[in-house]
Tab-separated table of C-alpha atoms in Angstrom:
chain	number	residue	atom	x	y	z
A	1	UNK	CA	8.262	-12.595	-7.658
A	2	UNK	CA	6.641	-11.750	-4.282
A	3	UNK	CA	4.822	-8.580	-3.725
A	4	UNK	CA	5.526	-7.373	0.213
A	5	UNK	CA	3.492	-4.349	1.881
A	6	UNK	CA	4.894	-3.451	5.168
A	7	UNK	CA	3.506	-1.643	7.822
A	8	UNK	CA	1.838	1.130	4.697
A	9	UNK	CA	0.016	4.185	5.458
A	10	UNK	CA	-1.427	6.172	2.857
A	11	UNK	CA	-3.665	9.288	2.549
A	12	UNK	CA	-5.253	11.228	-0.228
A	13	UNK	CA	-2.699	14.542	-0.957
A	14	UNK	CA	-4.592	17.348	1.003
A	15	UNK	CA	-7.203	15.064	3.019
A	16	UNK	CA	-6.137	14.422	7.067
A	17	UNK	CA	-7.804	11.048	6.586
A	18	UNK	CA	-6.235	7.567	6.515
A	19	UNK	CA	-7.210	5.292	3.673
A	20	UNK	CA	-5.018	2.984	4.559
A	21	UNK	CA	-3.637	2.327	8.022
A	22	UNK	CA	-0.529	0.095	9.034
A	23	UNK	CA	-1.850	-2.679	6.103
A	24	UNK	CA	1.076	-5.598	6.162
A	25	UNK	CA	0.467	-8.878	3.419
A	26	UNK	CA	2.393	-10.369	1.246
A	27	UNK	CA	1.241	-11.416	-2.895
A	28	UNK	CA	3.172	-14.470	-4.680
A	29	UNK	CA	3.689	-14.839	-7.353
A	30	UNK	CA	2.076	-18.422	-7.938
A	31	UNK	CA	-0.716	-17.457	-6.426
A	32	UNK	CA	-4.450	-15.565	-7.059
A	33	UNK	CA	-5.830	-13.066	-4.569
A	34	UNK	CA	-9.363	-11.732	-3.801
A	35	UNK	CA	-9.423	-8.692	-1.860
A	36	UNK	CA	-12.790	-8.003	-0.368
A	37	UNK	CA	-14.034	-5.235	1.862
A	38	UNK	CA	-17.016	-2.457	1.927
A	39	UNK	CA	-16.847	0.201	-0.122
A	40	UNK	CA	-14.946	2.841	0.476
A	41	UNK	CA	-12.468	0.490	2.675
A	42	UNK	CA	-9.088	1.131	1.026
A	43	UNK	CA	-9.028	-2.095	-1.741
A	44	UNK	CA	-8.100	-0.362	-4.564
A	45	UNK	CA	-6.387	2.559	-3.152
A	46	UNK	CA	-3.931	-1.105	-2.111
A	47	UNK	CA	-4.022	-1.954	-5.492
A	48	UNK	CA	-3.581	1.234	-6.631
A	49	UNK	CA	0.045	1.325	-4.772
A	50	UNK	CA	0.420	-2.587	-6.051
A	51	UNK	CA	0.526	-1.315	-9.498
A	52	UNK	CA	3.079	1.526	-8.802
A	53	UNK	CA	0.035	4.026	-9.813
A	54	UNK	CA	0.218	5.605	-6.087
A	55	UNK	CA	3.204	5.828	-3.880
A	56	UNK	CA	2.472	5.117	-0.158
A	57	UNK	CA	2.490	7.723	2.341
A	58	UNK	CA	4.529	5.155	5.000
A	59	UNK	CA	5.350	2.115	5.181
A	60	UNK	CA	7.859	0.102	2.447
A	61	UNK	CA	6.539	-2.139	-0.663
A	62	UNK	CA	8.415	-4.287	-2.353
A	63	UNK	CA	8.894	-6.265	-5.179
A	64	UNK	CA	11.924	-8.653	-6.180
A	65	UNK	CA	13.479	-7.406	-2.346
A	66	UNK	CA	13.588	-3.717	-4.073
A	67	UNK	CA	11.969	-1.150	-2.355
A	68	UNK	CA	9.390	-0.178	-5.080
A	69	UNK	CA	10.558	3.144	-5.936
A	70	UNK	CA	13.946	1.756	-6.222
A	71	UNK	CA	13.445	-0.391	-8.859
A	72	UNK	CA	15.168	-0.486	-12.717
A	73	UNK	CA	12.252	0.889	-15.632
A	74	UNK	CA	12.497	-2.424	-16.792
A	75	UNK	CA	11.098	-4.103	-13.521
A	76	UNK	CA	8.487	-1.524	-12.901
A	77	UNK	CA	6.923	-2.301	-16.188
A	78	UNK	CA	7.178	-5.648	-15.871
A	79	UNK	CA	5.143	-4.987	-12.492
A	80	UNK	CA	3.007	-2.905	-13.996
A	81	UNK	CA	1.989	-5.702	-16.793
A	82	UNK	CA	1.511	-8.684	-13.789
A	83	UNK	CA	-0.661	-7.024	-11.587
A	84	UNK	CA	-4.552	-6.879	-12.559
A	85	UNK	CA	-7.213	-5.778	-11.313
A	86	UNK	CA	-10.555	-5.510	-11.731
């Protein structure tokens, strides 16, 4: 399975500012990932719309070449149960 953010945008519901702005990157699944940044950068507000917890405001993600809101119950919880975070 490959994780694939494109071009995402996203913003908190009611704020004008961008938490995250045109981020592109791709997870695999054989792989681990360390996403570093200062605070208040946009990390988990990413992993956030990894998990399926937040839908992006632009921008496609993608899992299994399914756009993310497209996907069966059955995949989404599957997601849901791959990704961690800490």
């Amino acid at each position: 399975m490959t994780i694939k953010l494109k071009n995402v945008w996203y913003r908190y519901p009611g704020s004008r500012n961008w938490v995250l702005k045109g981020i592109s990157i791709g997870f695999s699944r054989e792989e681990a990932c360390a996403v570093v940044g200062p605070n208040a950068s946009g990390k988990t507000t990413m992993l956030k719309i990894v998990s399926l917890l937040y839908k992006s405001t632009r921008g496609e993600v993608e899992a299994w070449n399914t756009k993310y809101w497209d996907l069966p119950p059955s995949k989404a919880l599957m997601l849901r149960r791959r990704v961690v975070y800490v």
